[in-house]
Coordinates of C-alpha atoms and ligand atoms in Angstrom, one line a residue:
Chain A
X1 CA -86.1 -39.9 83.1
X2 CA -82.2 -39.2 83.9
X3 CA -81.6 -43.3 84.4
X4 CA -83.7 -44.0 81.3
X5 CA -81.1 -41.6 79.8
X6 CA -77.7 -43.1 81.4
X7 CA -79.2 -46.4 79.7
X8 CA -79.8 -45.5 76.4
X9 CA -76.0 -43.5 76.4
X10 CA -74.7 -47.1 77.6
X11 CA -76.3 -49.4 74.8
X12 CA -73.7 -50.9 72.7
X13 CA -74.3 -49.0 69.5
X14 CA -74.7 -45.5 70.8
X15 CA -71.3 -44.7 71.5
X16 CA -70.0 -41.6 69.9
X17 CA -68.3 -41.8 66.4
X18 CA -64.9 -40.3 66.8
X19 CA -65.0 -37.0 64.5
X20 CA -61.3 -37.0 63.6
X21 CA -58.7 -39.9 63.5
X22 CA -55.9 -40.3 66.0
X23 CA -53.2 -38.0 65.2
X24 CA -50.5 -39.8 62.9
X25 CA -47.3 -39.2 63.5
X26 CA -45.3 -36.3 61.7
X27 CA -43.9 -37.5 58.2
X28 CA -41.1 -36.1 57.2
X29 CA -42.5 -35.1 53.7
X30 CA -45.6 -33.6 52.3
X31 CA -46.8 -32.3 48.9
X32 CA -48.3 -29.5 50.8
X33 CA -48.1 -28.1 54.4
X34 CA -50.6 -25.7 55.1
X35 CA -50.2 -23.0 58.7
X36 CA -52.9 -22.7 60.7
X37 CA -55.5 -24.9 60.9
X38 CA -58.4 -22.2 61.9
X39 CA -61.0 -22.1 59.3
X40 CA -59.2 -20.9 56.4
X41 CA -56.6 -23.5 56.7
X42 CA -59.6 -25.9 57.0
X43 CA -61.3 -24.6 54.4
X44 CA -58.0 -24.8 51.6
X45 CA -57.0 -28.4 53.0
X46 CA -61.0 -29.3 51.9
X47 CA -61.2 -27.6 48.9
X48 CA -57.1 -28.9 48.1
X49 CA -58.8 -32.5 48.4
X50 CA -62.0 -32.0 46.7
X51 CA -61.2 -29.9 44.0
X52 CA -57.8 -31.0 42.8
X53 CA -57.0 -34.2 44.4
X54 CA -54.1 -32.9 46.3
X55 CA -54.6 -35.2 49.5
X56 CA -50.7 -35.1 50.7
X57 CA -51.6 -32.3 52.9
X58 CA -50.6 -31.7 56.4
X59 CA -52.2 -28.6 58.2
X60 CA -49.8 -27.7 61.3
X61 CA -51.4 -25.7 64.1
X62 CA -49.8 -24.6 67.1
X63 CA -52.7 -24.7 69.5
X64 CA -55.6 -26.5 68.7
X65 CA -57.8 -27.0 66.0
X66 CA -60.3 -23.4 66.0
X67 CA -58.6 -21.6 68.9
X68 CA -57.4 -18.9 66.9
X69 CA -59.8 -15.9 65.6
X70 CA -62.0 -19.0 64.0
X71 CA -63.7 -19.7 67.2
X72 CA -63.6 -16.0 68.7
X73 CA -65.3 -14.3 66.4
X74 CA -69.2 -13.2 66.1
X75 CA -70.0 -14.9 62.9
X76 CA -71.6 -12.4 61.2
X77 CA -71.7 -13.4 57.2
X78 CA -72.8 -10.4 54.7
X79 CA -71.7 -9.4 51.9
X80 CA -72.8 -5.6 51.7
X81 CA -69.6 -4.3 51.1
X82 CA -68.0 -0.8 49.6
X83 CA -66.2 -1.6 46.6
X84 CA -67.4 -4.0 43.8
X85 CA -64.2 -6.0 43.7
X86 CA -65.4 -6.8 47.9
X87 CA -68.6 -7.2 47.1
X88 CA -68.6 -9.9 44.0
X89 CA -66.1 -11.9 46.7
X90 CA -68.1 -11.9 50.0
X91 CA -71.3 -12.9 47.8
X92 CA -69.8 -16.1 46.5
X93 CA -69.1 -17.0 50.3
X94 CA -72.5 -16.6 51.2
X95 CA -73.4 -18.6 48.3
X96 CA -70.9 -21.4 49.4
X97 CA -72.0 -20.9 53.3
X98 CA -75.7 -21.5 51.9
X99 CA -75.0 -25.0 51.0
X100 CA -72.5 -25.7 53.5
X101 CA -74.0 -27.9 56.3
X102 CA -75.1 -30.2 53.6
X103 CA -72.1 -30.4 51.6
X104 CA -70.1 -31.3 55.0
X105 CA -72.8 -33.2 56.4
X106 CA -72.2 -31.2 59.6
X107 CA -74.8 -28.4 60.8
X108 CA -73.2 -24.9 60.7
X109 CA -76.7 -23.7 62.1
X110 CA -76.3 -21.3 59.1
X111 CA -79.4 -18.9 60.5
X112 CA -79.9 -16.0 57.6
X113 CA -81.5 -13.2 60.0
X114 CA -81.1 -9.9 58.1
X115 CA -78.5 -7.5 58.7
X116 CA -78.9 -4.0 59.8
X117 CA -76.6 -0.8 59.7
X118 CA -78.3 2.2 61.6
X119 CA -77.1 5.7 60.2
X120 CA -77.1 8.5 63.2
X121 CA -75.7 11.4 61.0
X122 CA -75.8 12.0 57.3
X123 CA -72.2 11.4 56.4
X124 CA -73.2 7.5 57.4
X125 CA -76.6 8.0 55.2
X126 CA -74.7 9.3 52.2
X127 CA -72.1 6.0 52.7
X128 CA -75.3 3.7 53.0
X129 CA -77.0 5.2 50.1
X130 CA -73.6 4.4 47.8
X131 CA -73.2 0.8 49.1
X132 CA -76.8 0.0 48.7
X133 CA -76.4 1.3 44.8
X134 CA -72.8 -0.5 44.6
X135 CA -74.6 -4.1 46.7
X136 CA -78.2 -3.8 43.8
X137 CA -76.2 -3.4 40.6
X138 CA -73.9 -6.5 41.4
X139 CA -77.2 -8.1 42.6
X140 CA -77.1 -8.1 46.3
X141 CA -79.9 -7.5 48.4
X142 CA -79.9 -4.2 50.0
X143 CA -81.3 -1.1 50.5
X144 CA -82.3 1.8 52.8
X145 CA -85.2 1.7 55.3
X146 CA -87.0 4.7 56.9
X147 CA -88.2 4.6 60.8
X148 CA -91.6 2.9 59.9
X149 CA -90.0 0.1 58.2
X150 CA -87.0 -0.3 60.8
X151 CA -89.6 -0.2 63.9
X152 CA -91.2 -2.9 61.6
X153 CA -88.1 -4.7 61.0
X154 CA -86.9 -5.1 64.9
X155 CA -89.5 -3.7 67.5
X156 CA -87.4 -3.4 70.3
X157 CA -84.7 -1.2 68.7
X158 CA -84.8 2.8 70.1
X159 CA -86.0 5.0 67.7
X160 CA -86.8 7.8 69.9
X161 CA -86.2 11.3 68.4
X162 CA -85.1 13.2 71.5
X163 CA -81.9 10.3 71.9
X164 CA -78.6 11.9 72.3
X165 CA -77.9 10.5 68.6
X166 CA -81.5 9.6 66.9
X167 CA -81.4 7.0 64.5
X168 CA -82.1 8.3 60.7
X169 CA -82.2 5.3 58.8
X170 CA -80.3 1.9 58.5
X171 CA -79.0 -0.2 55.6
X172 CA -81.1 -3.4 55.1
X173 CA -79.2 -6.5 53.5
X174 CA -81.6 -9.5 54.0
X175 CA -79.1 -12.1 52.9
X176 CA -77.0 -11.0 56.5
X177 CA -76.6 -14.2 58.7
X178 CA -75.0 -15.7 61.6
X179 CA -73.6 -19.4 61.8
X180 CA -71.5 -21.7 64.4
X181 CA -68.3 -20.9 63.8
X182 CA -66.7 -23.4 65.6
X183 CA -68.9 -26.1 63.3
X184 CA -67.5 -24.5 60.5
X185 CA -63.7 -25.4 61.1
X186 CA -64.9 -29.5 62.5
X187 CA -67.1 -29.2 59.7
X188 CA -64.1 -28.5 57.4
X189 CA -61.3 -30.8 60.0
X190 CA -63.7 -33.9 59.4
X191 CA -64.3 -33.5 55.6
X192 CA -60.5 -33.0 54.7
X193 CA -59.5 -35.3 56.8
X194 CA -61.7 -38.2 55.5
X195 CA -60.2 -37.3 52.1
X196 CA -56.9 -38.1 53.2
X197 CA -56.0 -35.0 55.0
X198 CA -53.6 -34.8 58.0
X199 CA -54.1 -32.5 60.7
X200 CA -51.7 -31.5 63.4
X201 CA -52.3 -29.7 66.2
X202 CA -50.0 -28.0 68.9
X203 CA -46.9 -28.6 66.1
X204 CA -45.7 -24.9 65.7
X205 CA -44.0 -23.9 62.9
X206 CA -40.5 -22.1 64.0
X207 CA -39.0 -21.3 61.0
X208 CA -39.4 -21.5 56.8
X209 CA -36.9 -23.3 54.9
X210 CA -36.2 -21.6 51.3
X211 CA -33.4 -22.3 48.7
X212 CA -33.3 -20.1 45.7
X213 CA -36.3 -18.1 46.4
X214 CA -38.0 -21.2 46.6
X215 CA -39.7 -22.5 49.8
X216 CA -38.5 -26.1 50.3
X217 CA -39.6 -27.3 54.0
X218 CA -40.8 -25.8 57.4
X219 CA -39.4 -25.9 60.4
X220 CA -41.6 -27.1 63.8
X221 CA -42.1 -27.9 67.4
X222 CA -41.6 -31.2 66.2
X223 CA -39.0 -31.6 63.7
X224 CA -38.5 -30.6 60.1
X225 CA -41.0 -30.8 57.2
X226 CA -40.1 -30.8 53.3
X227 CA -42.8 -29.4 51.2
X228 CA -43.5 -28.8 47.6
X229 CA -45.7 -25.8 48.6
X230 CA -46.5 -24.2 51.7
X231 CA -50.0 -21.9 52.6
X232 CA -50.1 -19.5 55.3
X233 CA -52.9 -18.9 57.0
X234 CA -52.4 -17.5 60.7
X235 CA -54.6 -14.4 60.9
X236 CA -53.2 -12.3 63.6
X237 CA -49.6 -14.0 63.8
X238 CA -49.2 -13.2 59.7
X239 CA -46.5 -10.5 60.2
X240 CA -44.2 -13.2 61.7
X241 CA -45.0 -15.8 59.6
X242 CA -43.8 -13.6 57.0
X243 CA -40.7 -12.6 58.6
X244 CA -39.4 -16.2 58.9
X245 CA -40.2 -16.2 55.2
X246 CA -38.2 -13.2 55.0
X247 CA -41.0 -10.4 53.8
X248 CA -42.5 -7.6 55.6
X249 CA -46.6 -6.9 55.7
X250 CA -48.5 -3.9 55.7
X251 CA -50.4 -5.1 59.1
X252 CA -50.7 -4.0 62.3
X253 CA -51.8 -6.7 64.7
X254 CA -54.7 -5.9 66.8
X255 CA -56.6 -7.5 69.7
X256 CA -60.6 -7.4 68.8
X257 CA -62.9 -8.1 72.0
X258 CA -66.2 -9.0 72.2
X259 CA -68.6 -10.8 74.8
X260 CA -72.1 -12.4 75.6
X261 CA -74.9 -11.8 77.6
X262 CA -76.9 -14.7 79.9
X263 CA -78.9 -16.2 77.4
X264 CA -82.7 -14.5 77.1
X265 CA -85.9 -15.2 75.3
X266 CA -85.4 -14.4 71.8
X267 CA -86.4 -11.2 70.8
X268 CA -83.7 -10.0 68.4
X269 CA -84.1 -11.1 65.4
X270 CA -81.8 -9.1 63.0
X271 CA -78.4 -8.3 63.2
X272 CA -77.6 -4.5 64.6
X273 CA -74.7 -2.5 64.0
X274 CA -74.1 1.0 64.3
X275 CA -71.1 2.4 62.7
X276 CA -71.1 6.0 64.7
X277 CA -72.0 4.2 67.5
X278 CA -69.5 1.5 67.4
X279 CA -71.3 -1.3 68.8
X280 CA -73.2 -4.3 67.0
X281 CA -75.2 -6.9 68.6
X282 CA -76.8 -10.4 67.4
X283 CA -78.6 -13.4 69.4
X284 CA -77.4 -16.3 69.2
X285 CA -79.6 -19.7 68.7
X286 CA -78.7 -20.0 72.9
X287 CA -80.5 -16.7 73.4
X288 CA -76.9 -15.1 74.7
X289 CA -76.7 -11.6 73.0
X290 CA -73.3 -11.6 71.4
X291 CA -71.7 -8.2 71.3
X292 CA -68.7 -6.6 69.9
X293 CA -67.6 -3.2 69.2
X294 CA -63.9 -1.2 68.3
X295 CA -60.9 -2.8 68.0
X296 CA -58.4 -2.2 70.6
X297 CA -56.9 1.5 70.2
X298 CA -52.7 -0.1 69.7
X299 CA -51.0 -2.8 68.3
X300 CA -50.7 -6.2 71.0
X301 CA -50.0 -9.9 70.6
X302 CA -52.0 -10.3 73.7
X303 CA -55.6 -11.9 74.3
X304 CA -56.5 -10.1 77.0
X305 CA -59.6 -8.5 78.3
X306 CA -60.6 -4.9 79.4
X307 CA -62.7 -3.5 81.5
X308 CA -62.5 -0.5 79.0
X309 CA -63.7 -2.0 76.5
X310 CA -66.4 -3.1 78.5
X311 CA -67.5 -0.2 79.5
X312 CA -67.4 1.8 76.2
X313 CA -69.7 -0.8 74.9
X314 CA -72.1 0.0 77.3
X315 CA -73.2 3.0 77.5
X316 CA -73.9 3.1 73.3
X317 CA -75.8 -0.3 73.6
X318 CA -78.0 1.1 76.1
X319 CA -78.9 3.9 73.4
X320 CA -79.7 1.4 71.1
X321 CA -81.6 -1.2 73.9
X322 CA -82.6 0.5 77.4
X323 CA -84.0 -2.5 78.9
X324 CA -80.8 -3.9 78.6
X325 CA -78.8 -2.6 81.7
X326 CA -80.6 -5.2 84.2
X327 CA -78.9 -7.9 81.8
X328 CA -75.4 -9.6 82.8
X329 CA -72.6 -10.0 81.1
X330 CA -71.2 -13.6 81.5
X331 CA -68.2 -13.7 79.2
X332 CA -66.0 -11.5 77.3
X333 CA -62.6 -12.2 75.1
X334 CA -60.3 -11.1 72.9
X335 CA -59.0 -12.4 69.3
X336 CA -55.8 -10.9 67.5
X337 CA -57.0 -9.1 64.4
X338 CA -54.6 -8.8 61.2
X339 CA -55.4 -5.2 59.9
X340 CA -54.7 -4.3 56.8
X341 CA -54.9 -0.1 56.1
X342 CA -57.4 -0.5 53.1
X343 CA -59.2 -3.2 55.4
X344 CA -59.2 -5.7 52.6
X345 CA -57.7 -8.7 53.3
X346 CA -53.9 -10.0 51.2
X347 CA -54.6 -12.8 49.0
X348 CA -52.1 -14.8 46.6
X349 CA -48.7 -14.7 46.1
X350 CA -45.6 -14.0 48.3
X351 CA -42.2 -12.7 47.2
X352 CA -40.9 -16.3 48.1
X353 CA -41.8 -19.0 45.0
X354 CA -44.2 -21.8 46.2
X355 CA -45.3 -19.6 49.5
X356 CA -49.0 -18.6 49.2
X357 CA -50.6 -16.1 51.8
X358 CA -53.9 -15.5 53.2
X359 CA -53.3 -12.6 55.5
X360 CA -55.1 -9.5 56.5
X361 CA -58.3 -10.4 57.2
X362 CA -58.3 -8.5 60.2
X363 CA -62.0 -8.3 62.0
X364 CA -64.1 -9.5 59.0
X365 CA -62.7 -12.9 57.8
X366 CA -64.5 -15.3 59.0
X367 CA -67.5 -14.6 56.5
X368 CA -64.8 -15.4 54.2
X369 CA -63.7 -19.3 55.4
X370 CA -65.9 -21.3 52.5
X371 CA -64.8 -18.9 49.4
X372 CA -61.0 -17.8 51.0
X373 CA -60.2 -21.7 51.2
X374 CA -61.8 -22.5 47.8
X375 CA -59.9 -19.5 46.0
X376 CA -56.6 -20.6 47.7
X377 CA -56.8 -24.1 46.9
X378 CA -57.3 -23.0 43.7
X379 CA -54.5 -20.8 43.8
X380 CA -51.8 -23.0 45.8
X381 CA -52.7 -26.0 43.1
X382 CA -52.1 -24.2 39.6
X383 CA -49.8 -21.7 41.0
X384 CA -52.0 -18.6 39.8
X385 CA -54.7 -16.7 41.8
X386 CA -58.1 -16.6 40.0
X387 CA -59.7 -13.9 38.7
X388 CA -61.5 -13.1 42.0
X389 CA -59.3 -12.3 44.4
X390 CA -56.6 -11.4 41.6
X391 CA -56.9 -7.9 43.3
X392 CA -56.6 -8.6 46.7
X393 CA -52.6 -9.4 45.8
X394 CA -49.7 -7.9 48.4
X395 CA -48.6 -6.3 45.2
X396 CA -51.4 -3.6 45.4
X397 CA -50.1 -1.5 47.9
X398 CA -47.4 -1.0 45.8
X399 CA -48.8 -0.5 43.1
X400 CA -50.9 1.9 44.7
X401 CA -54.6 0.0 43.9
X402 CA -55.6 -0.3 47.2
X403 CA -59.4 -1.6 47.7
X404 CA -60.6 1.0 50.9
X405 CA -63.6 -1.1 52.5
X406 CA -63.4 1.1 55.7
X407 CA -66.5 3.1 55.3
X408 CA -68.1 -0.8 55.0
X409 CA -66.0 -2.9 57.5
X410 CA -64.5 -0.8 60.6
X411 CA -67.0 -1.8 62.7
X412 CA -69.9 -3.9 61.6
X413 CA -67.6 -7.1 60.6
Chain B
X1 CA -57.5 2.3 83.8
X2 CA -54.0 1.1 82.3
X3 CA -50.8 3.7 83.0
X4 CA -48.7 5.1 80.8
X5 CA -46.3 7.3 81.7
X6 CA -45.9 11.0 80.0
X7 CA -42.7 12.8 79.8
X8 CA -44.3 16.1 80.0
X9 CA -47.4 15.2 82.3
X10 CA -46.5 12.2 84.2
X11 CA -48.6 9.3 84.8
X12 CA -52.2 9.7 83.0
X13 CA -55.0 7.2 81.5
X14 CA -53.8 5.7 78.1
X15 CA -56.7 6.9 77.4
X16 CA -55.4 10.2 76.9
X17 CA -53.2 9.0 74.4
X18 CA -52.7 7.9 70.6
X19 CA -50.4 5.6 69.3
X20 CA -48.4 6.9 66.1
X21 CA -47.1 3.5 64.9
X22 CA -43.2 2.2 65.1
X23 CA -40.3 4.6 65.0
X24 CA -38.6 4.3 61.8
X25 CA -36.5 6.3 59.6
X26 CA -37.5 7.8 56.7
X27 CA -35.4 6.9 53.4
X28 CA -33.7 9.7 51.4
X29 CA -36.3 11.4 49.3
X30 CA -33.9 11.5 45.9
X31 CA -32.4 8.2 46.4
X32 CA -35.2 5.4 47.6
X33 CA -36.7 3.3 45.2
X34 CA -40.7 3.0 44.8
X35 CA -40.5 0.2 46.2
X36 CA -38.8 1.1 49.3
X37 CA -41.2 3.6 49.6
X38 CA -43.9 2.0 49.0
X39 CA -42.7 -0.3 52.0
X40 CA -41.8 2.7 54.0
X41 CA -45.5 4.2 53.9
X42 CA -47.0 1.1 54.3
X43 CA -45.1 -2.4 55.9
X44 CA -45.1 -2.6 59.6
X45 CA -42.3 -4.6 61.5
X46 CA -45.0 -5.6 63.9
X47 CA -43.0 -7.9 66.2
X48 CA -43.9 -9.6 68.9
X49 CA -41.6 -8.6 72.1
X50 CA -40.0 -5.1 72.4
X51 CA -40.8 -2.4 70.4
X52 CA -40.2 1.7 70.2
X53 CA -43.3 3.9 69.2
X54 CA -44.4 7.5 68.6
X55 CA -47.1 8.0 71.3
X56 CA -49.4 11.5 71.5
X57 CA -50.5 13.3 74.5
X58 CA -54.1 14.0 73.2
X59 CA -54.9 16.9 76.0
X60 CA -51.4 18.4 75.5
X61 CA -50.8 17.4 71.8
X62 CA -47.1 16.4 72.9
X63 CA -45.5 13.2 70.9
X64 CA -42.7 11.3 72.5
X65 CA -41.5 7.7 72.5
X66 CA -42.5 4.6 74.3
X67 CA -41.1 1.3 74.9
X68 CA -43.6 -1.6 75.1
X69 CA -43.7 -5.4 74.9
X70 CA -46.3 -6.4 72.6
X71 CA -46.6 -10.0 74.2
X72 CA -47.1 -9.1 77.9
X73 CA -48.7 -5.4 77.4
X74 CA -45.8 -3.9 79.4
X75 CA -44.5 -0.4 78.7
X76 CA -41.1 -0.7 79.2
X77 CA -39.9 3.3 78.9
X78 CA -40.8 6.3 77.8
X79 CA -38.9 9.8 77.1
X80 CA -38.8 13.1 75.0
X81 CA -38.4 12.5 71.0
X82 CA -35.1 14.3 71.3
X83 CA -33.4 11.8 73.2
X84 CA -33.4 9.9 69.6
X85 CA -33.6 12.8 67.4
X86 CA -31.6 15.3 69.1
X87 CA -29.9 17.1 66.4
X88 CA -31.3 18.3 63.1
X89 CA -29.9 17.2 60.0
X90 CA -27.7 19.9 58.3
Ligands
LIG1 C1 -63.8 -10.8 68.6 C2 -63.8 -11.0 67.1 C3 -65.0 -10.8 66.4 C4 -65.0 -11.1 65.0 N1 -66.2 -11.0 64.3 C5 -66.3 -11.3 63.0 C6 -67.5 -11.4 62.4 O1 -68.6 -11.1 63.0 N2 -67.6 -11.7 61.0 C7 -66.4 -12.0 60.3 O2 -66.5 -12.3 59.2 N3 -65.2 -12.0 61.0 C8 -65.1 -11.7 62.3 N4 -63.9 -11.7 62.9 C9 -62.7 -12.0 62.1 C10 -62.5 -13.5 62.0 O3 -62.6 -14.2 63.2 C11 -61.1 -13.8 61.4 O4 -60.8 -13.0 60.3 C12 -61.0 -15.3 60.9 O5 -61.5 -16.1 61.9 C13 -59.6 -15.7 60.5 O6 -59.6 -17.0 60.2 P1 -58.3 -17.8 60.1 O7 -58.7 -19.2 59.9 O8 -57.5 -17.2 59.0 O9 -57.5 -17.6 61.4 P2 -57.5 -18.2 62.9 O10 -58.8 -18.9 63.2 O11 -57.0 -17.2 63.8 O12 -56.5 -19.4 62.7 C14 -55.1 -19.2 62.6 C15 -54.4 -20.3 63.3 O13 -53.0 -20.2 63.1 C16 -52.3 -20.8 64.2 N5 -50.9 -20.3 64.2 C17 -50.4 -19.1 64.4 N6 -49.1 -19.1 64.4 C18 -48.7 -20.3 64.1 C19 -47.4 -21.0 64.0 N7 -46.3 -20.3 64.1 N8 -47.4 -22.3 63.7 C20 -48.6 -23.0 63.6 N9 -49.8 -22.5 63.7 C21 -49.9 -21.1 64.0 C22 -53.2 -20.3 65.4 O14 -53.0 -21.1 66.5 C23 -54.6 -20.3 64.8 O15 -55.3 -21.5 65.2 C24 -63.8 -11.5 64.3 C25 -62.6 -11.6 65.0 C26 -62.6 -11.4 66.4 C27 -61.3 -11.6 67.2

């Protein structure tokens, strides 16, 4: 079959459609300019285009289009959060992420497979119990299982009594999914940019150019742009983003490992996270087991691995999945996570007129891409943050209305 | 195992210790402005390059201060907290 193969690729009409058009050249003015063109950035461009007309948009990325956190992370969507303010947000993403590969005519492999949080202590029952209450009232699936049901729910799981930390119970939230991330920011590249957008990789932006408290232009790699209004979005480099804009962010940047098995059968169905464990663990549609844990224990711009981390997510993995130790480990890597202390991400605006932020969304944001870029849009085109993320301003900290999502985010992302 | 080096115990396991966040000073209790305190409990500097941090001996629960380059993961220095804060304000 292979030369039948190298025929059909060679046929005059099979050749591949290019996804994106050549890179133009650098103009030296645009309505918007957008920083960082991982999903978010994406995302807003998208939204900019579809939802306001705003096509004079150039998103500027120093590296390349999804090598930041977008393509990193372990795609877990949910929206089981703590506080209702979280939850009412991450629900309209799933709702968006829903309809998504048919809305961008590009497959996200959206795969909904249930999302599990196993409690080992009741401190972790007790914060289950008040998120499941908090997740029903604002109508999202969730609720707590017993052993029956979770043997039920994913066979292979340990549930043996006698374990150094038996399992009590877990938090069920059916509506928990996984999706190609890196199809999520072409998805987003190829729609924006057949609506006008222009997208411009390895141009870094080196400075911000304000006049009167008023952002007028950004300075790059490869010359100077002037702007009406600049967005942004740079996960893990937003503290010195900010600084060039000349503001300071409660964030502490972080790198966030995580790794994959050689691919197996599928057996694994739902997603598994245990917060007093610290691991979680998800197959992907290759069969690789995708695995994270902790974030790194101190601040670092690096994206390094360790064979620390490695081995502290292990040992409780093995708790959770004994017949796991005969499986390799074929590659592990690192992401730089934004943290924020209330672990709710910064939304809105900036101390500098015309400079909108979307910052903080440390090791849970990419759940967020489809909503965070439709919210922004919103928000960089009339100049006001919607009601929805009206509380997740950099004002709040401030202010003293901080949204604490810990007991729901710290380690099941 | 990375290395960091104590002041009091010499070379052990980062592992074996905590990092307390930047050094910075705190503002004048009567005189800053909410909204210098607010900053001062919450904003981080959190550059990229050099940086001086309170680190904690776990085992020995002894703080001191560390140099490190947040872009390469190098720890530049560390000594005793009272090379910085020697004296006591009257
Ligand atoms: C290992 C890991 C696992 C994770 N797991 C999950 C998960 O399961 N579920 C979940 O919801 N979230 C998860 N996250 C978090 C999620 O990946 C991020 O919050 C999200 O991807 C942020 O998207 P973004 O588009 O804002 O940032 P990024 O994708 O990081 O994009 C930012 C872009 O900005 C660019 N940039 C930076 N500085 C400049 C500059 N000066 N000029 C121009 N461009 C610049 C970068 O090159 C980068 O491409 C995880 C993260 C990691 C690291």
């Amino acid at each position: 079959m292979p030369l039948g193969l190298i025929g059909h690729g060679l046929r005059a009409g099979r050749r591949p459609r290019r996804a994106l058009p050549p890179e133009a050249r650098l103009r030296p003015r645009y309505d918007v300019a957008i920083i960082g063109a991982g999903g978010h950035g994406l995302a807003a461009a998208y939204y900019l285009a579809r939802d306001h007309g705003i096509t004079d948009v150039a998103v500027l990325d120093k590296g390349w289009l999804g090598g930041g956190n977008t393509a990193r992370n372990t795609t877990i969507v949910r929206s089981n959060y703590l506080t209702p303010e979280g939850v009412r947000f991450y629900d309209e993403s799933i709702r968006l992420f829903r309809g998504l590969s048919g809305e961008l005519d590009f497959n996200i492999l959206y795969s909904e497979r249930g999302h599990l949080t196993l409690a080992h202590t009741d401190a972790a029952l007790r914060t289950m119990r008040w998120r499941a209450e908090v997740n029903k009232h604002l109508g999202v699936e969730s609720e707590m299982v017993g052993l029956d049901e979770l043997a039920r729910l994913c066979p292979p799981l340990n549930l043996d009594r006698g374990a150094r930390f038996p399992i009590l119970g877990a938090l069920h939230h059916k509506p928990g999914a996984i999706a190609r991330h890196d199809a999520v920011a072409w998805g987003y590249a190829i729609a924006a940019a057949r609506r006008g957008v222009e997208i411009h990789q390895n141009t870094e932006v080196t400075g911000i150019l304000t006049e009167k408290g008023r952002v007028t232009g950004v300075e790059t790699s490869r010359g100077r742009i002037a702007c009406g209004k600049v967005l942004q979005a740079v996960a893990g480099s937003s503290s010195l983003l900010a600084a060039m804009a000349g503001f300071r962010l409660p964030i502490q940047t972080v790198p966030l490992q995580a790794c994959v098995t050689e691919p197996l059968k599928p057996f694994l169905d739902p997603i598994v996270v245990s917060g007093s464990l610290h691991v979680y663990v998800s197959q992907s549609a290759r069969g690789e087991l995708v695995m994270g844990g902790p974030t790194d224990p101190y601040a670092l711009y690096s994206q390094r691995s360790t064979l620390e981390w490695k081995e502290g997510l292990a040992a409780p993995m093995l708790a959770l999945f004994p017949f796991l130790a005969e499986v390799r480990v074929l590659r592990q890597w690192a992401g730089l996570a934004d943290m924020t202390p209330d672990f709710s991400p910064i939304m809105g605006l900036t101390p500098v007129q015309n400079y909108y932020i979307d910052a903080g969304w440390g090791t849970w944001g990419f759940k967020a891409t489809p909503v965070c870029g439709k919210r922004m849009a919103e928000t960089v085109a009339t100049g006001k943050p919607p009601s929805p993320i009206a509380p997740f301003d950099l004002g709040r900290f401030a202010a003293f209305r901080q949204l604490g999502e810990r007991g729901a985010a710290s380690v099941g992302h | 195992m990375k290395i960091l080096h104590c002041p009091l115990n010499g070379p052990r396991n980062i592992s074996e210790f905590v990092c307390g966040g930047e050094v910075v000073e705190m503002p004048e209790a009567g005189a800053a402005t909410d909204g210098e305190w607010a900053d001062y409990v919450f904003g981080h500097e959190n550059a990229r390059g050099a940086v001086r941090e309170w680190w904690f001996h776990v085992p020995t629960a002894y703080w001191f201060i560390a140099e490190r380059d947040t872009g390469t993961d190098e720890i530049l220095r560390t000594y005793p907290a009272s090379e910085v804060f020697g004296r006591r304000p009257p």
